[in-house]
Amino acid sequence: MSTGLPVTVSGRRSVEGCGRPSGRQFFWAIAFGVSLGVETAVLRYLTPPTAIRYLSLVIPLLTGLLYLRAMVDDIRRQMDELQLRIYLEAAAVVVCGLFMVMLIYPLLQAARLVGALDYSIVLVLIVVLGTIGYLSAARRYR
Amino acid sequence: MKNRLRVLRAEREWSQAELAARLGVSRQTVNAIETGKYDPSLPLAFEMAGLFELKIEDIFKPNGDGGGPSGRNSTTVSV
C-alpha cells in the first residue's frame, strides 16, 4: 500500500506528522477518560453491589492499559528520534524529581511544613515536572 | 561532533524539510544535527551516509579534530 510518503534509503517510511496521536490512541484516551468519569460518578453517587463495584473497576483499568499500549505503539512506529529523546529526558526529570520529593517529603512532614502526602500532589508534580523537563529539553535542541 | 550536513544539503539544493523527508525524521531533527545540538543515532548516520553516498566519517568529524574515536579522550603525543 502506497502512503504517498517518501521512502528513505534503508526503506524506512518518512515520519512526516510524527508526534501526532493516531486515531487508535485518541479513541482509547477518550474511552479511558469517559470510563474514569463514569466510574467516579458511580462510586460516589450510587451504591452498587460489591461484585459489580469490583468488576466495574476493571473497565477504566482496561481502557487505561489499551491507551498505554496504543501510545507506546505510536511512539515506536512514528516518533522521530529527536522527539523521542526529548520525551525520554522529560520522563527522566519526572522520575528523578519524584524520587527526590519522596525522600524530602518525610523531612518536610517532620518539620510540620506539609500535611500527609495526597495522591493529587503526586499527580500535580508529574504534570509540572514533565512540563518543565519537556520544555527544557525542547529548548536545548532548538 | 562536527558535521558537513548543511554543506552537503546545500550542494544538492535540498531544504531541511526535504532532507528530513528523505531521512524519515522531522525537520527539527535535521536542524538540531546541522547546528551540532544533537548527535544522530547510528542508524540515522548510516541513513545519511547512504543518502549522500559517502562514508559516515566523511559527514561527521569528532570535535577534537579526530584524535580518538569520540574526540573526547584524544591525546596528542609529540616526540
PDB file of C-alpha atoms in Angstrom:
ATOM      1  CA  MET A   1       0.000   0.000   0.000  1.00  0.00           C
ATOM      2  CA  SER A   2       1.430   3.366  -1.000  1.00  0.00           C
ATOM      3  CA  THR A   3       1.237   6.073   1.637  1.00  0.00           C
ATOM      4  CA  GLY A   4       2.494   8.875  -0.576  1.00  0.00           C
ATOM      5  CA  LEU A   5       5.310   9.495   1.879  1.00  0.00           C
ATOM      6  CA  PRO A   6       8.904   9.368   0.657  1.00  0.00           C
ATOM      7  CA  VAL A   7      10.808   6.194   1.376  1.00  0.00           C
ATOM      8  CA  THR A   8      14.284   6.545   2.874  1.00  0.00           C
ATOM      9  CA  VAL A   9      17.451   4.887   1.640  1.00  0.00           C
ATOM     10  CA  SER A  10      17.047   1.962   4.033  1.00  0.00           C
ATOM     11  CA  GLY A  11      13.369   1.661   3.212  1.00  0.00           C
ATOM     12  CA  ARG A  12      12.092   3.421   6.339  1.00  0.00           C
ATOM     13  CA  ARG A  13       8.957   5.457   5.833  1.00  0.00           C
ATOM     14  CA  SER A  14       9.064   9.169   6.442  1.00  0.00           C
ATOM     15  CA  VAL A  15       7.819  10.325   9.837  1.00  0.00           C
ATOM     16  CA  GLU A  16       6.010  13.332   8.452  1.00  0.00           C
ATOM     17  CA  GLY A  17       3.443  14.353  11.022  1.00  0.00           C
ATOM     18  CA  CYS A  18       5.270  12.476  13.756  1.00  0.00           C
ATOM     19  CA  GLY A  19       4.230  13.063  17.331  1.00  0.00           C
ATOM     20  CA  ARG A  20       0.550  13.264  16.398  1.00  0.00           C
ATOM     21  CA  PRO A  21      -1.521  10.645  18.205  1.00  0.00           C
ATOM     22  CA  SER A  22      -3.119   8.024  15.963  1.00  0.00           C
ATOM     23  CA  GLY A  23      -6.884   7.525  15.823  1.00  0.00           C
ATOM     24  CA  ARG A  24      -6.481   4.422  17.959  1.00  0.00           C
ATOM     25  CA  GLN A  25      -4.588   6.297  20.675  1.00  0.00           C
ATOM     26  CA  PHE A  26      -7.124   9.110  20.581  1.00  0.00           C
ATOM     27  CA  PHE A  27     -10.009   6.642  20.862  1.00  0.00           C
ATOM     28  CA  TRP A  28      -8.542   4.854  23.890  1.00  0.00           C
ATOM     29  CA  ALA A  29      -7.669   8.168  25.558  1.00  0.00           C
ATOM     30  CA  ILE A  30     -11.299   9.255  25.239  1.00  0.00           C
ATOM     31  CA  ALA A  31     -12.534   5.826  26.383  1.00  0.00           C
ATOM     32  CA  PHE A  32     -10.224   5.969  29.403  1.00  0.00           C
ATOM     33  CA  GLY A  33     -11.362   9.483  30.349  1.00  0.00           C
ATOM     34  CA  VAL A  34     -15.042   8.626  29.970  1.00  0.00           C
ATOM     35  CA  SER A  35     -14.786   5.332  31.890  1.00  0.00           C
ATOM     36  CA  LEU A  36     -12.844   7.083  34.650  1.00  0.00           C
ATOM     37  CA  GLY A  37     -15.533   9.778  34.923  1.00  0.00           C
ATOM     38  CA  VAL A  38     -18.395   7.257  34.876  1.00  0.00           C
ATOM     39  CA  GLU A  39     -16.678   5.056  37.443  1.00  0.00           C
ATOM     40  CA  THR A  40     -16.061   8.016  39.750  1.00  0.00           C
ATOM     41  CA  ALA A  41     -19.710   9.088  39.466  1.00  0.00           C
ATOM     42  CA  VAL A  42     -20.981   5.541  40.063  1.00  0.00           C
ATOM     43  CA  LEU A  43     -18.852   5.061  43.172  1.00  0.00           C
ATOM     44  CA  ARG A  44     -19.753   8.480  44.542  1.00  0.00           C
ATOM     45  CA  TYR A  45     -23.485   8.628  43.900  1.00  0.00           C
ATOM     46  CA  LEU A  46     -24.642   5.008  43.696  1.00  0.00           C
ATOM     47  CA  THR A  47     -24.174   2.015  45.939  1.00  0.00           C
ATOM     48  CA  PRO A  48     -23.861  -0.960  43.613  1.00  0.00           C
ATOM     49  CA  PRO A  49     -23.339  -4.467  44.973  1.00  0.00           C
ATOM     50  CA  THR A  50     -19.768  -5.313  45.887  1.00  0.00           C
ATOM     51  CA  ALA A  51     -19.234  -7.700  42.974  1.00  0.00           C
ATOM     52  CA  ILE A  52     -20.382  -5.102  40.419  1.00  0.00           C
ATOM     53  CA  ARG A  53     -18.298  -2.443  42.143  1.00  0.00           C
ATOM     54  CA  TYR A  54     -15.166  -4.538  41.760  1.00  0.00           C
ATOM     55  CA  LEU A  55     -15.993  -5.599  38.222  1.00  0.00           C
ATOM     56  CA  SER A  56     -16.680  -2.041  37.078  1.00  0.00           C
ATOM     57  CA  LEU A  57     -13.197  -1.039  38.229  1.00  0.00           C
ATOM     58  CA  VAL A  58     -11.829  -3.296  35.516  1.00  0.00           C
ATOM     59  CA  ILE A  59     -13.205  -1.049  32.756  1.00  0.00           C
ATOM     60  CA  PRO A  60     -11.076   2.078  33.394  1.00  0.00           C
ATOM     61  CA  LEU A  61      -8.102  -0.155  34.140  1.00  0.00           C
ATOM     62  CA  LEU A  62      -8.539  -1.990  30.845  1.00  0.00           C
ATOM     63  CA  THR A  63      -9.109   1.154  28.773  1.00  0.00           C
ATOM     64  CA  GLY A  64      -6.107   2.737  30.510  1.00  0.00           C
ATOM     65  CA  LEU A  65      -3.895  -0.212  29.571  1.00  0.00           C
ATOM     66  CA  LEU A  66      -5.151  -0.169  25.988  1.00  0.00           C
ATOM     67  CA  TYR A  67      -4.454   3.558  25.815  1.00  0.00           C
ATOM     68  CA  LEU A  68      -0.939   2.941  27.122  1.00  0.00           C
ATOM     69  CA  ARG A  69      -0.364   0.234  24.520  1.00  0.00           C
ATOM     70  CA  ALA A  70      -1.627   2.464  21.685  1.00  0.00           C
ATOM     71  CA  MET A  71       0.638   5.262  22.906  1.00  0.00           C
ATOM     72  CA  VAL A  72       3.724   3.022  23.034  1.00  0.00           C
ATOM     73  CA  ASP A  73       2.874   1.641  19.561  1.00  0.00           C
ATOM     74  CA  ASP A  74       2.632   5.199  18.228  1.00  0.00           C
ATOM     75  CA  ILE A  75       5.961   6.095  19.772  1.00  0.00           C
ATOM     76  CA  ARG A  76       7.647   3.035  18.277  1.00  0.00           C
ATOM     77  CA  ARG A  77       6.118   3.492  14.851  1.00  0.00           C
ATOM     78  CA  GLN A  78       6.175   7.158  14.171  1.00  0.00           C
ATOM     79  CA  MET A  79       8.187   9.108  16.656  1.00  0.00           C
ATOM     80  CA  ASP A  80      11.175  10.884  15.353  1.00  0.00           C
ATOM     81  CA  GLU A  81      14.376  10.161  17.283  1.00  0.00           C
ATOM     82  CA  LEU A  82      14.897  13.732  18.495  1.00  0.00           C
ATOM     83  CA  GLN A  83      11.312  13.900  19.705  1.00  0.00           C
ATOM     84  CA  LEU A  84      11.801  10.589  21.488  1.00  0.00           C
ATOM     85  CA  ARG A  85      14.957  11.929  23.117  1.00  0.00           C
ATOM     86  CA  ILE A  86      13.036  14.976  24.367  1.00  0.00           C
ATOM     87  CA  TYR A  87      10.284  12.742  25.783  1.00  0.00           C
ATOM     88  CA  LEU A  88      12.825  10.481  27.464  1.00  0.00           C
ATOM     89  CA  GLU A  89      14.591  13.442  29.064  1.00  0.00           C
ATOM     90  CA  ALA A  90      11.239  14.750  30.312  1.00  0.00           C
ATOM     91  CA  ALA A  91      10.422  11.283  31.704  1.00  0.00           C
ATOM     92  CA  ALA A  92      13.822  11.173  33.444  1.00  0.00           C
ATOM     93  CA  VAL A  93      13.115  14.557  35.058  1.00  0.00           C
ATOM     94  CA  VAL A  94       9.738  13.235  36.297  1.00  0.00           C
ATOM     95  CA  VAL A  95      11.218  10.029  37.746  1.00  0.00           C
ATOM     96  CA  CYS A  96      14.219  11.717  39.399  1.00  0.00           C
ATOM     97  CA  GLY A  97      12.116  14.658  40.582  1.00  0.00           C
ATOM     98  CA  LEU A  98       9.505  12.385  42.175  1.00  0.00           C
ATOM     99  CA  PHE A  99      12.222  10.298  43.784  1.00  0.00           C
ATOM    100  CA  MET A 100      13.727  13.416  45.357  1.00  0.00           C
ATOM    101  CA  VAL A 101      10.319  14.621  46.561  1.00  0.00           C
ATOM    102  CA  MET A 102       9.623  11.194  48.099  1.00  0.00           C
ATOM    103  CA  LEU A 103      12.907  11.437  50.002  1.00  0.00           C
ATOM    104  CA  ILE A 104      12.409  15.032  51.118  1.00  0.00           C
ATOM    105  CA  TYR A 105       8.704  14.840  51.933  1.00  0.00           C
ATOM    106  CA  PRO A 106       9.084  12.982  55.280  1.00  0.00           C
ATOM    107  CA  LEU A 107      11.514  15.690  56.406  1.00  0.00           C
ATOM    108  CA  LEU A 108       9.032  18.404  55.480  1.00  0.00           C
ATOM    109  CA  GLN A 109       6.359  16.451  57.318  1.00  0.00           C
ATOM    110  CA  ALA A 110       8.566  16.101  60.393  1.00  0.00           C
ATOM    111  CA  ALA A 111       9.150  19.842  60.307  1.00  0.00           C
ATOM    112  CA  ARG A 112       5.348  20.237  60.115  1.00  0.00           C
ATOM    113  CA  LEU A 113       5.597  22.270  56.959  1.00  0.00           C
ATOM    114  CA  VAL A 114       3.309  19.967  54.975  1.00  0.00           C
ATOM    115  CA  GLY A 115       0.494  17.575  55.766  1.00  0.00           C
ATOM    116  CA  ALA A 116       0.042  13.951  54.765  1.00  0.00           C
ATOM    117  CA  LEU A 117       1.053  13.160  51.185  1.00  0.00           C
ATOM    118  CA  ASP A 118      -2.011  13.150  48.992  1.00  0.00           C
ATOM    119  CA  TYR A 119      -2.007  11.400  45.612  1.00  0.00           C
ATOM    120  CA  SER A 120      -3.292  14.597  43.972  1.00  0.00           C
ATOM    121  CA  ILE A 121       0.025  16.231  44.935  1.00  0.00           C
ATOM    122  CA  VAL A 122       1.840  13.447  43.088  1.00  0.00           C
ATOM    123  CA  LEU A 123      -0.359  13.977  40.012  1.00  0.00           C
ATOM    124  CA  VAL A 124       0.358  17.705  40.014  1.00  0.00           C
ATOM    125  CA  LEU A 125       4.076  17.000  40.475  1.00  0.00           C
ATOM    126  CA  ILE A 126       4.099  14.615  37.496  1.00  0.00           C
ATOM    127  CA  VAL A 127       2.467  17.224  35.267  1.00  0.00           C
ATOM    128  CA  VAL A 128       4.681  20.084  36.479  1.00  0.00           C
ATOM    129  CA  LEU A 129       7.945  18.115  36.337  1.00  0.00           C
ATOM    130  CA  GLY A 130       7.023  16.623  32.953  1.00  0.00           C
ATOM    131  CA  THR A 131       6.263  20.052  31.512  1.00  0.00           C
ATOM    132  CA  ILE A 132       9.494  21.523  32.889  1.00  0.00           C
ATOM    133  CA  GLY A 133      11.516  18.582  31.573  1.00  0.00           C
ATOM    134  CA  TYR A 134       9.881  18.703  28.154  1.00  0.00           C
ATOM    135  CA  LEU A 135      10.237  22.455  27.696  1.00  0.00           C
ATOM    136  CA  SER A 136      13.823  22.439  28.915  1.00  0.00           C
ATOM    137  CA  ALA A 137      14.847  19.594  26.565  1.00  0.00           C
ATOM    138  CA  ALA A 138      12.904  21.025  23.609  1.00  0.00           C
ATOM    139  CA  ARG A 139      14.577  24.400  24.114  1.00  0.00           C
ATOM    140  CA  ARG A 140      18.026  22.834  24.253  1.00  0.00           C
ATOM    141  CA  TYR A 141      17.631  21.125  20.878  1.00  0.00           C
ATOM    142  CA  ARG A 142      16.028  24.037  19.009  1.00  0.00           C
TER     143      ARG A 142
ATOM    144  CA  MET B   1      30.554  16.246  16.909  1.00  0.00           C
ATOM    145  CA  LYS B   2      31.011  18.414  13.813  1.00  0.00           C
ATOM    146  CA  ASN B   3      29.296  17.579  10.571  1.00  0.00           C
ATOM    147  CA  ARG B   4      29.059  18.671   6.947  1.00  0.00           C
ATOM    148  CA  LEU B   5      25.351  18.128   6.660  1.00  0.00           C
ATOM    149  CA  ARG B   6      24.481  21.733   5.843  1.00  0.00           C
ATOM    150  CA  VAL B   7      27.100  21.860   3.079  1.00  0.00           C
ATOM    151  CA  LEU B   8      26.045  18.528   1.599  1.00  0.00           C
ATOM    152  CA  ARG B   9      22.424  19.570   1.692  1.00  0.00           C
ATOM    153  CA  ALA B  10      23.197  22.917   0.058  1.00  0.00           C
ATOM    154  CA  GLU B  11      25.164  21.181  -2.708  1.00  0.00           C
ATOM    155  CA  ARG B  12      22.040  19.239  -3.592  1.00  0.00           C
ATOM    156  CA  GLU B  13      19.814  22.297  -3.143  1.00  0.00           C
ATOM    157  CA  TRP B  14      17.612  20.484  -0.665  1.00  0.00           C
ATOM    158  CA  SER B  15      15.679  22.264   2.036  1.00  0.00           C
ATOM    159  CA  GLN B  16      15.825  20.975   5.607  1.00  0.00           C
ATOM    160  CA  ALA B  17      12.278  19.683   5.193  1.00  0.00           C
ATOM    161  CA  GLU B  18      13.209  17.829   2.015  1.00  0.00           C
ATOM    162  CA  LEU B  19      16.227  16.201   3.624  1.00  0.00           C
ATOM    163  CA  ALA B  20      14.136  15.326   6.669  1.00  0.00           C
ATOM    164  CA  ALA B  21      11.560  13.601   4.456  1.00  0.00           C
ATOM    165  CA  ARG B  22      14.276  11.635   2.677  1.00  0.00           C
ATOM    166  CA  LEU B  23      15.769  10.554   6.004  1.00  0.00           C
ATOM    167  CA  GLY B  24      12.463   9.795   7.649  1.00  0.00           C
ATOM    168  CA  VAL B  25      12.922  12.262  10.505  1.00  0.00           C
ATOM    169  CA  SER B  26      11.464  15.651  11.411  1.00  0.00           C
ATOM    170  CA  ARG B  27      12.835  18.952  10.148  1.00  0.00           C
ATOM    171  CA  GLN B  28      13.688  19.835  13.756  1.00  0.00           C
ATOM    172  CA  THR B  29      15.969  16.809  13.897  1.00  0.00           C
ATOM    173  CA  VAL B  30      17.834  17.876  10.754  1.00  0.00           C
ATOM    174  CA  ASN B  31      18.164  21.404  12.140  1.00  0.00           C
ATOM    175  CA  ALA B  32      19.423  20.147  15.529  1.00  0.00           C
ATOM    176  CA  ILE B  33      22.013  17.931  13.820  1.00  0.00           C
ATOM    177  CA  GLU B  34      23.171  20.702  11.496  1.00  0.00           C
ATOM    178  CA  THR B  35      23.629  23.130  14.373  1.00  0.00           C
ATOM    179  CA  GLY B  36      25.503  20.481  16.371  1.00  0.00           C
ATOM    180  CA  LYS B  37      22.955  20.422  19.180  1.00  0.00           C
ATOM    181  CA  TYR B  38      22.101  16.783  18.622  1.00  0.00           C
ATOM    182  CA  ASP B  39      24.186  13.808  17.518  1.00  0.00           C
ATOM    183  CA  PRO B  40      22.180  11.345  15.424  1.00  0.00           C
ATOM    184  CA  SER B  41      21.785   7.674  16.222  1.00  0.00           C
ATOM    185  CA  LEU B  42      23.982   5.218  14.360  1.00  0.00           C
ATOM    186  CA  PRO B  43      21.108   4.001  12.117  1.00  0.00           C
ATOM    187  CA  LEU B  44      20.339   7.608  11.155  1.00  0.00           C
ATOM    188  CA  ALA B  45      24.022   8.325  10.497  1.00  0.00           C
ATOM    189  CA  PHE B  46      24.112   5.300   8.178  1.00  0.00           C
ATOM    190  CA  GLU B  47      20.922   6.561   6.548  1.00  0.00           C
ATOM    191  CA  MET B  48      22.633   9.897   5.872  1.00  0.00           C
ATOM    192  CA  ALA B  49      25.752   8.220   4.559  1.00  0.00           C
ATOM    193  CA  GLY B  50      23.641   6.120   2.206  1.00  0.00           C
ATOM    194  CA  LEU B  51      21.671   9.107   1.025  1.00  0.00           C
ATOM    195  CA  PHE B  52      24.755  11.195   0.249  1.00  0.00           C
ATOM    196  CA  GLU B  53      26.688   8.144  -0.978  1.00  0.00           C
ATOM    197  CA  LEU B  54      29.520   8.897   1.428  1.00  0.00           C
ATOM    198  CA  LYS B  55      31.113   7.217   4.407  1.00  0.00           C
ATOM    199  CA  ILE B  56      29.910   8.253   7.862  1.00  0.00           C
ATOM    200  CA  GLU B  57      33.334   9.705   8.654  1.00  0.00           C
ATOM    201  CA  ASP B  58      33.063  11.905   5.546  1.00  0.00           C
ATOM    202  CA  ILE B  59      29.995  13.527   7.055  1.00  0.00           C
ATOM    203  CA  PHE B  60      30.786  13.517  10.774  1.00  0.00           C
ATOM    204  CA  LYS B  61      34.020  14.507  12.469  1.00  0.00           C
ATOM    205  CA  PRO B  62      34.810  14.339  16.191  1.00  0.00           C
ATOM    206  CA  ASN B  63      35.143  17.712  17.920  1.00  0.00           C
ATOM    207  CA  GLY B  64      38.734  17.094  18.964  1.00  0.00           C
ATOM    208  CA  ASP B  65      39.807  17.067  15.301  1.00  0.00           C
ATOM    209  CA  GLY B  66      39.708  13.325  15.048  1.00  0.00           C
ATOM    210  CA  GLY B  67      42.280  12.223  17.629  1.00  0.00           C
ATOM    211  CA  GLY B  68      40.353   9.465  19.364  1.00  0.00           C
ATOM    212  CA  PRO B  69      37.231   7.554  18.435  1.00  0.00           C
ATOM    213  CA  SER B  70      34.974  10.158  20.064  1.00  0.00           C
ATOM    214  CA  GLY B  71      37.388  13.043  20.169  1.00  0.00           C
ATOM    215  CA  ARG B  72      36.885  13.243  23.927  1.00  0.00           C
ATOM    216  CA  ASN B  73      39.831  11.189  25.079  1.00  0.00           C
ATOM    217  CA  SER B  74      42.157  12.011  22.254  1.00  0.00           C
ATOM    218  CA  THR B  75      45.669  12.915  23.218  1.00  0.00           C
ATOM    219  CA  THR B  76      48.387  14.337  21.044  1.00  0.00           C
ATOM    220  CA  VAL B  77      51.829  12.878  21.646  1.00  0.00           C
ATOM    221  CA  SER B  78      54.686  14.984  20.408  1.00  0.00           C
ATOM    222  CA  VAL B  79      58.097  13.364  20.038  1.00  0.00           C
TER     223      VAL B  79
END
